[in-house]
Coordinates of N, CA, C and O in Angstrom, one line a residue:
M715 N 0.9 -1.2 0.1 CA 0.0 0.0 0.0 C 0.8 1.2 0.0 O 1.6 1.5 0.9
S716 N 0.8 2.1 -1.1 CA 1.6 3.2 -1.1 C 0.8 4.4 -0.7 O -0.4 4.6 -0.9
I717 N 1.6 5.3 -0.1 CA 1.0 6.6 0.4 C 1.3 7.7 -0.6 O 2.5 7.8 -1.0
E718 N 0.3 8.4 -1.0 CA 0.5 9.6 -2.0 C 1.3 10.6 -1.3 O 1.1 11.0 -0.2
P719 N 2.3 11.1 -2.0 CA 3.1 12.2 -1.5 C 2.3 13.4 -1.3 O 1.5 13.7 -2.3
K720 N 2.6 14.2 -0.3 CA 1.8 15.4 -0.2 C 2.6 16.5 -0.8 O 3.9 16.5 -0.8
N721 N 2.0 17.5 -1.2 CA 2.6 18.7 -1.9 C 2.2 20.0 -1.3 O 1.3 20.1 -0.4
L722 N 2.7 21.1 -1.8 CA 2.3 22.5 -1.4 C 0.9 22.8 -1.5 O 0.2 23.4 -0.7
S723 N 0.2 22.3 -2.6 CA -1.2 22.5 -2.7 C -1.9 21.9 -1.6 O -3.0 22.4 -1.1
D724 N -1.6 20.6 -1.2 CA -2.2 19.9 -0.1 C -2.0 20.7 1.2 O -2.9 20.8 2.0
L725 N -0.8 21.2 1.4 CA -0.5 22.0 2.6 C -1.4 23.3 2.6 O -1.8 23.6 3.7
L726 N -1.5 23.9 1.5 CA -2.4 25.1 1.4 C -3.8 24.8 1.9 O -4.4 25.5 2.7
Y727 N -4.3 23.7 1.4 CA -5.7 23.3 1.7 C -5.8 22.9 3.2 O -6.8 23.4 3.9
E728 N -4.9 22.2 3.7 CA -4.9 21.9 5.2 C -4.9 23.1 6.0 O -5.6 23.2 7.1
T729 N -4.0 24.1 5.6 CA -4.0 25.4 6.4 C -5.1 26.2 6.2 O -5.6 26.9 7.2
L730 N -5.8 26.1 5.1 CA -7.0 26.8 4.9 C -8.2 26.3 5.8 O -9.0 27.0 6.4
K731 N -8.2 25.0 5.9 CA -9.1 24.3 6.8 C -8.9 24.7 8.3 O -9.8 25.0 9.1
D732 N -7.6 24.9 8.7 CA -7.2 25.3 10.0 C -7.7 26.7 10.3 O -8.3 27.0 11.4
I733 N -7.4 27.7 9.4 CA -7.8 29.0 9.5 C -9.2 29.3 9.5 O -9.8 30.1 10.2
Y734 N -9.9 28.5 8.6 CA -11.4 28.5 8.6 C -12.0 28.2 10.0 O -13.0 28.8 10.4
F735 N -11.5 27.1 10.6 CA -11.9 26.7 12.0 C -11.6 27.9 12.9 O -12.5 28.3 13.7
A736 N -10.4 28.5 12.8 CA -10.0 29.5 13.7 C -10.9 30.8 13.6 O -11.4 31.3 14.6
E737 N -11.2 31.2 12.3 CA -12.0 32.3 12.2 C -13.4 32.1 12.7 O -14.0 33.0 13.3
N738 N -14.0 30.9 12.6 CA -15.3 30.6 13.1 C -15.3 30.6 14.7 O -16.2 31.0 15.3
Q739 N -14.2 30.2 15.2 CA -14.1 30.2 16.7 C -14.0 31.7 17.2 O -14.5 32.1 18.2
I740 N -13.3 32.5 16.4 CA -13.2 33.9 16.7 C -14.5 34.6 16.7 O -14.8 35.5 17.5
L741 N -15.3 34.3 15.7 CA -16.7 34.8 15.6 C -17.5 34.6 16.9 O -18.2 35.4 17.3
T742 N -17.2 33.5 17.5 CA -17.9 33.1 18.8 C -17.3 33.9 19.9 O -18.0 34.4 20.9
A743 N -16.0 34.1 19.9 CA -15.3 34.7 21.1 C -15.4 36.2 21.1 O -15.5 36.8 22.2
L744 N -15.5 36.8 19.9 CA -15.4 38.3 19.9 C -16.6 39.0 20.6 O -16.4 40.0 21.4
P745 N -17.9 38.6 20.5 CA -19.0 39.2 21.2 C -18.7 39.0 22.8 O -19.0 40.0 23.5
K746 N -18.2 38.0 23.2 CA -17.9 37.8 24.7 C -16.8 38.8 25.2 O -16.9 39.3 26.2
M747 N -15.9 39.0 24.3 CA -14.7 39.9 24.6 C -15.3 41.3 24.6 O -14.9 42.2 25.5
A748 N -16.1 41.7 23.6 CA -16.7 43.0 23.6 C -17.5 43.3 24.8 O -17.5 44.4 25.4
E749 N -18.3 42.3 25.2 CA -19.1 42.4 26.4 C -18.3 42.6 27.7 O -18.6 43.4 28.5
A750 N -17.2 41.9 27.7 CA -16.3 42.0 29.0 C -15.5 43.3 29.0 O -15.2 43.8 30.1
A751 N -15.1 43.8 27.9 CA -14.3 45.0 27.8 C -15.0 46.2 28.6 O -16.1 46.4 28.4
R752 N -14.1 47.1 29.2 CA -14.6 48.2 29.9 C -14.4 49.4 29.1 O -15.3 50.3 29.2
S753 N -13.4 49.5 28.3 CA -13.1 50.6 27.4 C -14.1 50.7 26.3 O -14.2 49.7 25.5
P754 N -14.8 51.8 26.1 CA -15.6 51.9 24.9 C -14.9 51.7 23.6 O -15.5 51.1 22.6
D755 N -13.6 52.2 23.4 CA -12.9 52.0 22.2 C -12.6 50.6 21.9 O -12.6 50.1 20.9
L756 N -12.3 49.8 23.1 CA -11.9 48.4 22.9 C -13.2 47.7 22.5 O -13.2 46.8 21.6
K757 N -14.4 48.0 23.1 CA -15.6 47.3 22.8 C -15.9 47.5 21.3 O -16.2 46.6 20.6
Q758 N -15.7 48.7 20.9 CA -16.0 49.1 19.4 C -15.0 48.4 18.5 O -15.5 47.9 17.5
A759 N -13.8 48.3 18.9 CA -12.8 47.6 18.0 C -13.2 46.0 18.0 O -13.1 45.5 16.8
F760 N -13.7 45.4 19.0 CA -14.1 44.0 18.9 C -15.3 43.9 18.1 O -15.4 42.9 17.4
Q761 N -16.3 44.8 18.3 CA -17.4 44.6 17.4 C -17.2 44.9 16.0 O -17.6 44.1 15.1
K762 N -16.3 45.8 15.7 CA -15.9 46.1 14.3 C -15.2 44.8 13.7 O -15.4 44.4 12.6
H763 N -14.3 44.3 14.5 CA -13.5 43.2 14.0 C -14.4 41.9 13.8 O -14.2 41.1 12.9
R764 N -15.5 41.7 14.6 CA -16.4 40.7 14.4 C -17.1 40.8 13.0 O -17.1 39.8 12.2
E765 N -17.5 42.0 12.6 CA -18.0 42.2 11.3 C -17.1 41.9 10.2 O -17.4 41.3 9.2
Q766 N -15.8 42.4 10.4 CA -14.7 42.0 9.5 C -14.5 40.6 9.3 O -14.3 40.1 8.2
T767 N -14.6 39.9 10.5 CA -14.3 38.4 10.5 C -15.4 37.6 9.7 O -15.1 36.7 9.0
E768 N -16.6 38.1 9.8 CA -17.7 37.5 9.0 C -17.3 37.6 7.5 O -17.5 36.6 6.8
G769 N -16.8 38.8 7.2 CA -16.4 38.9 5.7 C -15.2 38.0 5.4 O -15.1 37.4 4.2
Q770 N -14.3 37.9 6.3 CA -13.1 36.9 6.1 C -13.6 35.6 6.0 O -13.0 34.8 5.1
V771 N -14.5 35.1 6.7 CA -15.1 33.7 6.6 C -15.7 33.6 5.2 O -15.4 32.5 4.4
K772 N -16.4 34.5 4.8 CA -17.0 34.4 3.3 C -15.9 34.4 2.2 O -16.0 33.7 1.3
R773 N -14.8 35.1 2.6 CA -13.7 35.2 1.5 C -13.0 33.8 1.6 O -12.6 33.3 0.5
L774 N -12.9 33.2 2.7 CA -12.3 31.9 2.8 C -13.2 30.9 2.0 O -12.6 30.0 1.3
E775 N -14.5 31.0 2.1 CA -15.4 30.0 1.4 C -15.2 30.3 -0.1 O -15.2 29.3 -0.9
Q776 N -14.9 31.5 -0.5 CA -14.7 31.8 -1.9 C -13.4 31.2 -2.4 O -13.3 30.6 -3.5
I777 N -12.4 31.2 -1.5 CA -11.1 30.6 -1.8 C -11.2 29.1 -2.0 O -10.7 28.6 -2.9
F778 N -12.0 28.5 -1.1 CA -12.1 27.0 -1.3 C -12.7 26.7 -2.6 O -12.3 25.8 -3.3
E779 N -13.8 27.6 -3.0 CA -14.3 27.3 -4.4 C -13.3 27.4 -5.5 O -13.2 26.7 -6.4
L780 N -12.5 28.5 -5.3 CA -11.4 28.8 -6.3 C -10.4 27.6 -6.5 O -9.9 27.4 -7.7
I781 N -10.1 27.0 -5.4 CA -9.2 25.9 -5.5 C -9.9 24.5 -5.8 O -9.1 23.5 -5.8
G782 N -11.2 24.6 -5.8 CA -11.9 23.4 -6.1 C -12.0 22.4 -5.0 O -12.1 21.1 -5.3
K783 N -12.0 22.8 -3.8 CA -12.0 21.9 -2.6 C -13.2 22.3 -1.8 O -13.6 23.5 -1.7
P784 N -13.7 21.3 -1.0 CA -14.8 21.8 -0.1 C -14.4 22.6 1.1 O -13.3 22.4 1.6
A785 N -15.3 23.4 1.5 CA -15.0 24.3 2.7 C -15.2 23.5 3.9 O -16.3 23.2 4.4
K786 N -14.1 23.1 4.4 CA -14.2 22.2 5.7 C -13.3 22.8 6.8 O -12.4 23.6 6.5
Q787 N -13.7 22.6 8.0 CA -12.9 23.0 9.2 C -12.0 21.9 9.7 O -12.4 20.7 9.7
K788 N -10.9 22.3 10.1 CA -10.0 21.4 10.8 C -9.6 21.9 12.2 O -9.2 23.1 12.3
T789 N -9.8 21.2 13.3 CA -9.5 21.8 14.6 C -8.2 22.4 14.7 O -7.1 21.8 14.2
C790 N -8.1 23.6 15.1 CA -6.9 24.4 15.2 C -6.6 24.5 16.8 O -7.2 25.3 17.5
S791 N -5.7 23.7 17.2 CA -5.3 23.7 18.6 C -4.7 25.1 19.1 O -5.0 25.5 20.2
A792 N -4.1 25.7 18.2 CA -3.4 26.9 18.5 C -4.4 28.0 18.9 O -4.4 28.7 19.9
I793 N -5.4 28.2 18.1 CA -6.5 29.1 18.3 C -7.3 28.8 19.6 O -7.7 29.6 20.4
L794 N -7.6 27.5 19.8 CA -8.3 27.0 20.9 C -7.5 27.4 22.2 O -8.1 27.9 23.2
G795 N -6.2 27.2 22.2 CA -5.3 27.6 23.3 C -5.4 29.1 23.7 O -5.5 29.6 24.7
I796 N -5.3 29.9 22.5 CA -5.4 31.4 22.7 C -6.7 31.8 23.3 O -6.7 32.7 24.2
I797 N -7.8 31.2 22.8 CA -9.1 31.6 23.2 C -9.3 31.1 24.7 O -9.8 31.8 25.5
E798 N -8.8 30.0 25.1 CA -8.8 29.5 26.5 C -8.1 30.4 27.3 O -8.6 30.8 28.6
E799 N -6.9 30.9 26.9 CA -6.2 31.9 27.8 C -7.0 33.1 27.9 O -7.1 33.7 29.0
G800 N -7.7 33.5 26.9 CA -8.6 34.8 27.0 C -9.7 34.6 28.0 O -10.1 35.5 28.8
K801 N -10.3 33.4 28.0 CA -11.3 33.1 29.0 C -10.8 33.2 30.4 O -11.4 33.7 31.3
E802 N -9.6 32.7 30.6 CA -9.0 32.7 31.9 C -8.8 34.2 32.4 O -9.1 34.5 33.5
V803 N -8.3 34.9 31.5 CA -8.1 36.4 31.7 C -9.5 37.1 32.2 O -9.5 37.8 33.1
M804 N -10.5 36.8 31.3 CA -11.8 37.3 31.6 C -12.3 37.0 33.0 O -13.0 37.7 33.8
E805 N -12.0 35.6 33.5 CA -12.4 35.2 34.8 C -11.6 35.8 35.9 O -12.0 36.4 36.9
E806 N -10.3 35.7 35.7 CA -9.3 36.1 36.8 C -9.3 37.7 37.0 O -8.9 38.1 38.1
F807 N -9.5 38.5 35.9 CA -9.3 39.9 36.1 C -10.7 40.6 35.9 O -10.7 41.9 35.7
K808 N -11.8 39.9 36.0 CA -13.1 40.5 35.8 C -13.3 41.6 36.9 O -12.9 41.4 38.0
G809 N -13.7 42.8 36.4 CA -14.0 43.9 37.3 C -12.7 44.7 37.7 O -12.8 45.6 38.5
T810 N -11.6 44.4 37.2 CA -10.4 45.1 37.5 C -9.9 45.9 36.3 O -10.2 45.7 35.2
A811 N -9.0 46.9 36.7 CA -8.5 47.8 35.6 C -7.6 47.0 34.6 O -7.3 47.5 33.5
A812 N -7.1 45.8 35.1 CA -6.2 45.0 34.3 C -6.9 44.2 33.2 O -6.3 43.6 32.4
L813 N -8.2 44.1 33.3 CA -8.9 43.3 32.3 C -8.7 43.7 30.9 O -8.4 42.9 30.1
D814 N -8.9 45.0 30.6 CA -8.7 45.5 29.2 C -7.4 45.2 28.6 O -7.2 44.7 27.4
P815 N -6.3 45.5 29.4 CA -5.0 45.1 28.8 C -4.9 43.6 28.6 O -4.2 43.2 27.5
G816 N -5.4 42.8 29.4 CA -5.4 41.4 29.3 C -6.3 40.9 28.0 O -5.8 40.0 27.2
L817 N -7.4 41.6 27.9 CA -8.2 41.2 26.6 C -7.4 41.6 25.4 O -7.4 40.9 24.4
L818 N -6.8 42.8 25.5 CA -6.0 43.3 24.3 C -4.9 42.3 24.0 O -4.6 42.0 22.8
A819 N -4.2 41.8 25.0 CA -3.1 40.9 24.8 C -3.6 39.6 24.1 O -2.9 39.1 23.2
G820 N -4.7 39.1 24.5 CA -5.3 37.9 23.9 C -5.7 38.2 22.5 O -5.5 37.4 21.6
A821 N -6.3 39.3 22.2 CA -6.8 39.7 20.9 C -5.6 39.8 19.9 O -5.6 39.4 18.8
Q822 N -4.4 40.4 20.4 CA -3.3 40.6 19.6 C -2.6 39.2 19.4 O -2.1 39.0 18.3
A823 N -2.7 38.3 20.4 CA -2.1 36.9 20.1 C -2.8 36.3 18.9 O -2.3 35.7 18.0
V824 N -4.2 36.5 18.9 CA -5.0 36.0 17.8 C -4.5 36.6 16.5 O -4.4 35.9 15.4
E825 N -4.5 38.0 16.5 CA -4.1 38.7 15.3 C -2.8 38.3 14.8 O -2.6 38.1 13.6
H826 N -1.8 38.1 15.7 CA -0.5 37.7 15.3 C -0.4 36.3 14.6 O 0.2 36.0 13.6
Y827 N -1.2 35.4 15.2 CA -1.4 34.0 14.6 C -2.0 34.2 13.2 O -1.6 33.5 12.3
E828 N -3.0 35.0 13.1 CA -3.7 35.1 11.7 C -2.8 35.7 10.8 O -2.7 35.3 9.6
I829 N -2.1 36.7 11.2 CA -1.1 37.4 10.3 C -0.1 36.4 9.7 O 0.2 36.5 8.6
S830 N 0.4 35.6 10.6 CA 1.4 34.5 10.3 C 0.8 33.6 9.2 O 1.4 33.3 8.2
R831 N -0.5 33.1 9.5 CA -1.1 32.2 8.6 C -1.4 32.8 7.2 O -1.2 32.1 6.2
Y832 N -2.0 33.9 7.2 CA -2.4 34.5 6.0 C -1.3 35.0 5.2 O -1.2 34.8 3.9
G833 N -0.2 35.4 5.8 CA 1.0 35.8 5.0 C 1.6 34.5 4.4 O 2.1 34.6 3.2
T834 N 1.7 33.5 5.1 CA 2.3 32.2 4.6 C 1.4 31.6 3.5 O 2.0 31.3 2.3
M835 N 0.1 31.6 3.6 CA -0.8 31.1 2.6 C -0.8 32.0 1.4 O -0.9 31.4 0.3
R836 N -0.7 33.3 1.5 CA -0.6 34.2 0.3 C 0.7 33.8 -0.5 O 0.6 33.6 -1.7
S837 N 1.7 33.6 0.2 CA 3.0 33.2 -0.4 C 2.8 31.9 -1.2 O 3.3 31.6 -2.3
W838 N 2.3 30.9 -0.5 CA 2.1 29.6 -1.1 C 1.1 29.7 -2.4 O 1.4 29.1 -3.4
A839 N 0.1 30.5 -2.3 CA -0.9 30.7 -3.4 C -0.1 31.3 -4.6 O -0.3 30.8 -5.7
K840 N 0.7 32.4 -4.3 CA 1.5 32.9 -5.4 C 2.4 31.8 -6.0 O 2.5 31.7 -7.3
T841 N 3.1 31.1 -5.2 CA 4.0 30.1 -5.8 C 3.2 29.0 -6.6 O 3.7 28.6 -7.7
L842 N 2.0 28.7 -6.2 CA 1.2 27.8 -6.9 C 0.4 28.4 -8.1 O -0.2 27.6 -8.8
G843 N 0.6 29.6 -8.4 CA 0.0 30.3 -9.5 C -1.5 30.7 -9.3 O -2.2 30.9 -10.2
H844 N -1.9 30.6 -8.0 CA -3.4 30.9 -7.7 C -3.4 32.5 -7.4 O -3.5 32.9 -6.2
D845 N -3.3 33.3 -8.4 CA -3.2 34.7 -8.3 C -4.4 35.3 -7.5 O -4.2 36.2 -6.7
E846 N -5.7 34.8 -7.9 CA -6.9 35.4 -7.3 C -7.0 35.0 -5.8 O -7.3 35.8 -4.9
V847 N -6.6 33.7 -5.5 CA -6.5 33.3 -4.1 C -5.5 34.1 -3.4 O -5.8 34.6 -2.2
A848 N -4.3 34.4 -3.9 CA -3.3 35.2 -3.2 C -3.8 36.6 -2.9 O -3.6 37.2 -1.8
E849 N -4.6 37.1 -3.9 CA -5.2 38.5 -3.7 C -6.1 38.5 -2.6 O -6.2 39.4 -1.7
L850 N -7.0 37.5 -2.5 CA -8.1 37.4 -1.5 C -7.4 37.2 -0.2 O -7.7 37.8 0.9
L851 N -6.3 36.4 -0.1 CA -5.6 36.2 1.2 C -5.0 37.5 1.6 O -4.9 37.8 2.8
G852 N -4.4 38.2 0.6 CA -3.7 39.5 0.9 C -4.7 40.5 1.4 O -4.4 41.3 2.4
Q853 N -5.9 40.5 1.0 CA -7.0 41.4 1.5 C -7.2 41.1 3.0 O -7.3 42.1 3.9
T854 N -7.3 39.9 3.4 CA -7.5 39.5 4.8 C -6.3 39.8 5.6 O -6.4 40.4 6.7
L855 N -5.1 39.6 5.0 CA -3.9 39.9 5.8 C -3.8 41.4 6.1 O -3.5 41.9 7.2
D856 N -4.2 42.2 5.1 CA -4.2 43.7 5.3 C -5.2 44.0 6.4 O -4.9 44.9 7.3
E857 N -6.4 43.4 6.5 CA -7.4 43.7 7.5 C -6.8 43.3 8.9 O -7.0 44.0 9.8
E858 N -6.1 42.2 9.0 CA -5.6 41.6 10.3 C -4.5 42.5 10.7 O -4.4 42.8 11.9
E859 N -3.6 43.0 9.8 CA -2.6 44.0 10.2 C -3.2 45.3 10.7 O -2.6 45.8 11.7
S860 N -4.2 45.8 10.0 CA -4.9 47.1 10.5 C -5.4 46.9 11.8 O -5.4 47.7 12.7
T861 N -6.1 45.8 12.1 CA -6.7 45.4 13.4 C -5.6 45.4 14.4 O -5.8 46.0 15.5
D862 N -4.5 44.7 14.2 CA -3.4 44.7 15.2 C -2.9 46.1 15.5 O -2.6 46.4 16.6
E863 N -2.7 46.9 14.5 CA -2.3 48.3 14.6 C -3.3 49.1 15.5 O -2.9 49.9 16.4
L864 N -4.6 48.9 15.3 CA -5.6 49.6 16.1 C -5.6 49.2 17.5 O -5.7 50.0 18.4
L865 N -5.4 47.9 17.7 CA -5.4 47.4 19.1 C -4.2 47.9 19.8 O -4.2 48.2 21.0
S866 N -3.0 48.0 19.1 CA -1.8 48.6 19.7 C -2.0 50.1 20.1 O -1.7 50.5 21.2
E867 N -2.7 50.8 19.2 CA -3.0 52.2 19.5 C -3.9 52.3 20.7 O -3.7 53.2 21.6
I868 N -4.9 51.5 20.8 CA -5.8 51.6 21.9 C -5.1 51.3 23.3 O -5.2 51.9 24.2
A869 N -4.2 50.2 23.1 CA -3.4 49.9 24.3 C -2.5 51.0 24.8 O -2.5 51.4 26.0
E870 N -1.8 51.6 23.8 CA -0.8 52.6 24.2 C -1.4 54.0 24.5 O -0.9 54.8 25.3
T871 N -2.6 54.3 24.0 CA -3.1 55.7 24.3 C -4.1 55.6 25.3 O -4.5 56.7 25.9
A872 N -4.6 54.5 25.8 CA -5.7 54.6 26.8 C -5.6 53.5 27.8 O -5.5 53.6 29.0
V873 N -5.8 52.2 27.3 CA -6.0 51.1 28.2 C -4.9 50.8 29.1 O -5.1 50.5 30.4
N874 N -3.7 50.7 28.7 CA -2.5 50.3 29.6 C -2.4 51.4 30.7 O -2.1 51.0 31.8
A875 N -2.4 52.6 30.3 CA -2.3 53.7 31.3 C -3.4 53.7 32.4 O -3.2 53.9 33.5
A876 N -4.6 53.4 31.8 CA -5.8 53.4 32.8 C -5.6 52.2 33.8 O -6.0 52.3 35.0
A877 N -4.9 51.1 33.4 CA -4.7 50.0 34.3 C -3.5 50.1 35.2 O -3.4 49.5 36.3
A878 N -2.6 51.0 34.9 CA -1.4 51.2 35.6 C -1.8 52.1 36.9 O -1.6 51.9 37.9

């Protein structure tokens, strides 16, 4: 019995399934984070990113179609761990000034994970000649980087100082 060799196209598909799972988990977590946040700016950022994430999920579904593969989810242990840490912060720091910086740290951990994944997948798509897929992944990458910058700005201009 021979095992078929895996290639970059297979790796792209597996990683797409991983990030598809992650984005759907994030859709569930963001309203809870927005509700827990004390800072109005942070609440608004979480709400805005939820809307953005809905669009990113639709974009991923479009990418699955473009590569001719079913849109499936594959459990992403990394995102589950980051979300679990966020839940712990919400429980341990509930009602304290340190809650918002903790929520921000968790949100940025998610963003950095997503930036890494989308950047890598865009590179693979380019290598494989999937120009439209690369463009769609690049749009999401840009959104994730903008969200990360916004979260940094909120942390540095308001939330961290309020907690200190």
